[in-house]
Short mmCIF file of C-alpha atoms in Angstrom, two decimals:
data_model
loop_
_atom_site.label_atom_id
_atom_site.label_comp_id
_atom_site.label_asym_id
_atom_site.label_seq_id
_atom_site.Cartn_x
_atom_site.Cartn_y
_atom_site.Cartn_z
CA GLY J 1 138.47 6.69 119.68
CA MET J 2 138.38 3.19 118.28
CA CYS J 3 137.88 2.81 114.54
CA CYS J 4 136.47 0.10 112.28
CA THR J 5 138.90 -1.89 110.11
CA PHE J 6 138.29 -4.53 107.49
CA ASN J 7 141.69 -6.17 107.04
CA MET J 8 143.37 -5.84 110.43
CA GLU J 9 145.38 -8.80 111.75
CA LYS J 10 144.38 -10.26 115.12
CA ALA J 11 145.61 -8.30 118.12
CA GLU J 12 147.82 -11.16 119.33
CA GLU J 13 149.58 -11.21 115.95
CA ILE J 14 150.34 -7.47 115.94
CA LEU J 15 150.95 -6.54 119.57
CA GLU J 16 153.26 -7.93 122.20
CA LYS J 17 151.49 -9.90 124.93
CA SER J 18 150.06 -7.47 127.48
CA LYS J 19 146.86 -6.56 129.31
CA TYR J 20 146.00 -4.17 126.47
CA SER J 21 146.45 -6.79 123.71
CA SER J 22 144.41 -9.31 125.74
CA ALA J 23 141.56 -6.81 126.16
CA LEU J 24 141.67 -5.91 122.46
CA SER J 25 141.69 -9.57 121.45
CA LYS J 26 138.67 -10.19 123.68
CA MET J 27 136.78 -7.33 122.00
CA GLN J 28 137.67 -8.68 118.55
CA ASN J 29 136.27 -12.08 119.51
CA GLN J 30 133.10 -10.44 120.85
CA ASP J 31 132.66 -8.56 117.57
CA ALA J 32 132.98 -11.83 115.67
CA ALA J 33 130.50 -13.57 117.97
CA TYR J 34 127.84 -10.86 118.32
CA GLY J 35 128.28 -8.80 115.15
CA PHE J 36 126.25 -11.22 113.00
CA GLU J 37 122.88 -12.93 113.27
CA THR J 38 124.48 -16.34 113.58
CA GLU J 39 127.87 -17.53 114.88
CA THR J 40 127.99 -20.37 112.33
CA LEU J 41 130.47 -19.68 109.56
CA PRO J 42 129.26 -20.36 106.00
CA GLY J 43 130.61 -23.52 104.43
CA TRP J 44 132.23 -21.62 101.58
CA PHE J 45 134.13 -19.48 104.11
CA GLU J 46 135.43 -22.47 106.06
CA ASN J 47 136.61 -24.00 102.78
CA HIS J 48 138.61 -20.84 102.03
CA ASP J 49 136.36 -20.00 99.10
CA GLU J 50 135.50 -16.54 100.42
CA PRO J 51 135.01 -13.79 97.82
CA ARG J 52 138.09 -11.86 96.83
CA THR J 53 138.32 -8.35 95.48
CA GLN J 54 138.92 -7.90 91.76
CA PRO J 55 139.51 -4.91 89.48
CA GLY J 56 136.34 -3.11 88.54
CA GLN J 57 133.82 -0.64 89.90
CA ASN J 58 131.48 -3.33 91.26
CA LYS J 59 134.14 -5.78 92.46
CA GLY J 60 135.49 -4.02 95.57
CA LEU J 61 134.26 -3.40 99.09
CA ARG J 62 130.87 -1.70 99.35
CA LEU J 63 130.25 0.06 102.64
CA ILE J 64 127.34 2.02 104.05
CA LEU J 65 128.34 4.54 106.73
CA ASP J 66 125.81 5.93 109.19
CA ALA J 67 126.93 8.32 111.92
CA HIS J 68 123.67 7.74 113.87
CA THR J 69 123.53 11.44 114.64
CA ASP J 70 119.85 10.98 115.56
CA ARG J 71 120.96 8.99 118.62
CA ILE J 72 123.19 11.73 119.98
CA SER J 73 121.96 14.73 121.88
CA PRO J 74 121.93 18.03 119.92
CA GLY J 75 124.41 19.50 122.39
CA THR J 76 127.05 16.97 121.36
CA VAL J 77 126.73 17.27 117.58
CA TYR J 78 128.38 20.49 116.44
CA ASP J 79 127.80 20.08 112.70
CA ASN J 80 126.48 17.62 110.15
CA PHE J 81 128.88 18.17 107.27
CA ARG J 82 132.16 16.62 108.46
CA GLY J 83 133.21 13.54 106.55
CA PHE J 84 134.32 10.10 107.74
CA ILE J 85 138.10 9.83 108.14
CA THR J 86 139.20 6.96 105.90
CA VAL J 87 142.54 5.18 105.54
CA VAL J 88 143.76 2.55 103.05
CA ASP J 89 146.91 0.91 104.41
CA GLY J 90 148.61 -2.39 105.31
CA ARG J 91 147.04 -4.81 107.78
CA ASP J 92 150.08 -5.10 110.08
CA LYS J 93 150.48 -1.45 111.03
CA TYR J 94 148.67 1.06 113.19
CA HIS J 95 146.62 3.40 111.01
CA LEU J 96 147.75 6.95 111.65
CA THR J 97 144.84 8.96 110.29
CA SER J 98 146.77 12.18 110.79
CA ARG J 99 149.34 11.14 108.16
CA ASN J 100 147.61 9.45 105.24
CA SER J 101 143.84 9.73 105.52
CA PHE J 102 141.14 11.29 103.37
CA LEU J 103 137.56 12.36 104.10
CA VAL J 104 134.48 10.60 102.72
CA ARG J 105 131.61 13.06 102.40
CA PRO J 106 128.39 12.19 104.24
CA GLY J 107 125.15 11.85 102.32
CA ARG J 108 126.89 10.96 99.06
CA GLU J 109 127.73 7.84 97.09
CA ILE J 110 131.54 7.87 96.85
CA TYR J 111 133.70 5.70 94.59
CA VAL J 112 137.34 5.35 95.61
CA ALA J 113 139.73 3.93 93.03
CA MET J 114 143.07 2.70 94.32
CA GLY J 115 146.35 1.27 93.13
CA ALA J 116 149.38 -0.10 94.93
CA LEU J 117 153.15 -0.10 94.58
CA ARG J 118 155.18 -2.57 96.64
CA ILE J 119 158.71 -1.61 97.67
CA GLU J 120 160.82 -4.59 98.65
CA ALA J 121 164.49 -4.43 99.63
CA GLU J 122 166.90 -7.34 99.29
CA THR J 123 167.80 -8.91 102.64
CA GLU J 124 171.50 -8.63 101.71
CA ILE J 125 171.42 -4.93 102.58
CA LYS J 126 170.95 -5.86 106.25
CA ASP J 127 174.76 -5.71 106.48
CA VAL J 128 174.52 -1.97 105.81
CA ASP J 129 173.89 0.31 108.79
CA PRO J 130 170.19 1.33 108.94
CA GLU J 131 171.18 5.00 109.14
CA LYS J 132 172.95 4.65 105.79
CA ARG J 133 170.30 2.59 104.02
CA GLN J 134 167.57 4.72 105.65
CA CYS J 135 165.13 1.90 106.41
CA TYR J 136 164.33 -0.89 108.87
CA PHE J 137 163.19 -4.45 108.22
CA PRO J 138 160.23 -5.79 110.33
CA ASP J 139 162.57 -7.72 112.65
CA GLU J 140 164.84 -4.73 113.34
CA ASN J 141 164.58 -1.87 115.86
CA PRO J 142 162.32 -3.73 118.38
CA LEU J 143 159.33 -1.76 119.67
CA LYS J 144 157.77 -1.90 123.13
CA MET J 145 154.19 -2.73 122.16
CA HIS J 146 154.29 -4.07 118.59
CA LYS J 147 155.79 -7.36 117.48
CA LYS J 148 157.01 -6.06 114.12
CA TYR J 149 158.60 -2.80 113.15
CA THR J 150 156.79 -0.46 110.80
CA GLN J 151 157.33 3.26 110.57
CA SER J 152 153.69 3.88 111.54
CA ASN J 153 153.98 1.68 114.63
CA CYS J 154 157.23 3.37 115.61
CA ILE J 155 155.79 6.88 115.20
CA LEU J 156 152.72 5.89 117.22
CA GLU J 157 154.79 4.59 120.14
CA CYS J 158 157.10 7.59 119.95
CA SER J 159 154.15 10.01 119.92
CA ILE J 160 152.48 8.29 122.87
CA ALA J 161 155.73 8.33 124.87
CA TYR J 162 156.18 12.05 124.12
CA ALA J 163 152.60 12.91 125.13
CA ARG J 164 152.76 10.73 128.25
CA ASN J 165 155.93 12.49 129.32
CA LYS J 166 154.28 15.89 128.82
CA MET J 167 151.24 14.76 130.84
CA LYS J 168 153.58 13.48 133.54
CA LYS J 169 155.18 16.92 133.87
CA GLU J 170 151.85 18.76 133.68
CA ASN J 171 150.18 16.63 136.38
CA GLU J 172 153.32 15.89 138.40
CA THR J 173 152.64 12.14 138.41
CA ALA J 174 154.98 9.15 138.22
CA VAL J 175 153.45 7.92 134.96
CA GLY J 176 151.67 10.20 132.53
CA CYS J 177 148.14 9.17 131.54
CA ALA J 178 146.98 8.26 128.03
CA PRO J 179 143.50 7.75 126.48
CA TRP J 180 142.12 4.22 126.85
CA PHE J 181 142.12 3.54 123.10
CA TYR J 182 145.91 3.79 122.66
CA PRO J 183 148.24 0.78 123.17
CA ALA J 184 149.90 0.64 126.59
CA THR J 185 152.42 -1.48 128.45
CA ASP J 186 151.31 -3.32 131.58
CA ASP J 187 152.97 -0.64 133.75
CA GLU J 188 150.91 2.08 132.10
CA TYR J 189 147.69 0.16 131.38
CA THR J 190 145.66 1.45 134.36
CA VAL J 191 146.77 5.10 134.07
CA VAL J 192 143.95 6.38 131.84
CA CYS J 193 143.21 10.02 131.03
CA ASP J 194 139.83 11.51 131.82
CA PRO J 195 138.00 13.41 129.02
CA TRP J 196 139.71 16.72 129.83
CA GLU J 197 143.15 15.11 130.04
CA THR J 198 142.44 13.25 126.80
CA LYS J 199 141.95 16.55 124.99
CA GLU J 200 145.27 17.78 126.36
CA PHE J 201 146.99 14.51 125.45
CA GLN J 202 145.70 14.72 121.86
CA HIS J 203 146.99 18.30 121.68
CA PHE J 204 150.50 17.10 122.60
CA MET J 205 150.37 14.32 119.99
CA THR J 206 149.14 16.69 117.30
CA ASN J 207 151.89 19.17 118.07
CA LEU J 208 154.71 16.63 118.18
CA PRO J 209 158.04 18.33 117.34
CA ASP J 210 159.29 17.40 113.86
CA GLU J 211 162.59 16.01 115.15
CA GLU J 212 161.08 14.02 118.04
CA CYS J 213 160.65 10.75 116.10
CA ASP J 214 163.56 10.99 113.65
CA SER J 215 164.65 7.50 114.75
CA CYS J 216 161.54 6.03 113.07
CA LEU J 217 163.03 5.26 109.68
CA PRO J 218 160.89 4.14 106.70
CA ASP J 219 160.11 0.46 106.08
CA CYS J 220 162.51 -1.49 103.85
CA THR J 221 159.51 -3.45 102.57
CA ASP J 222 156.31 -1.49 102.24
CA PRO J 223 153.18 -1.30 100.07
CA ILE J 224 152.31 2.23 98.98
CA TYR J 225 148.68 2.84 98.11
CA GLU J 226 147.56 5.49 95.66
CA LEU J 227 143.96 6.73 95.74
#
């Protein structure tokens, strides 16, 4: 389902204009309006003096995670030892938890130290064929739902297209369904999987053939985070 992010760009800056991006943008605005006791922004925030992270154990983001398992019926909760899936990644890409995530154990105080390495290619190599240089710049290889190319965004769209096509064949429909929380074009926006179809859809995405998304080359400019 939907996840919580702390550095994500606004939906209209990441996704192409569509019914999905409009709905997501509306939810982001609602979170900003109703997620705090007051809608008034602090003066220091409006003056761009907001706190910034610094090196050091007590200088980063501190987060308290509560699964609220007491609010869910016992028949729904299968165990109480699974961790929270956590991702540290760039703010302009879809976070594929199946590729670069780690688990944060429940009931523990966890410290996560991180470092970053930024890979940046010279724009002069744009004259070289992408297949030879083995990377794409953000303005190359246009995607259907995202404004900028990243390998994560490309793999996401490729995976969704693959699973939709499988659902289309399984259900013999004109357009295969997809879970509501995945990006969708306007033509596919209203074709939503029910809970049983969602499980099947996720199975197809998890078992995506290795060669299916070979066209999704790495990013020419990309921050790599080490945890």
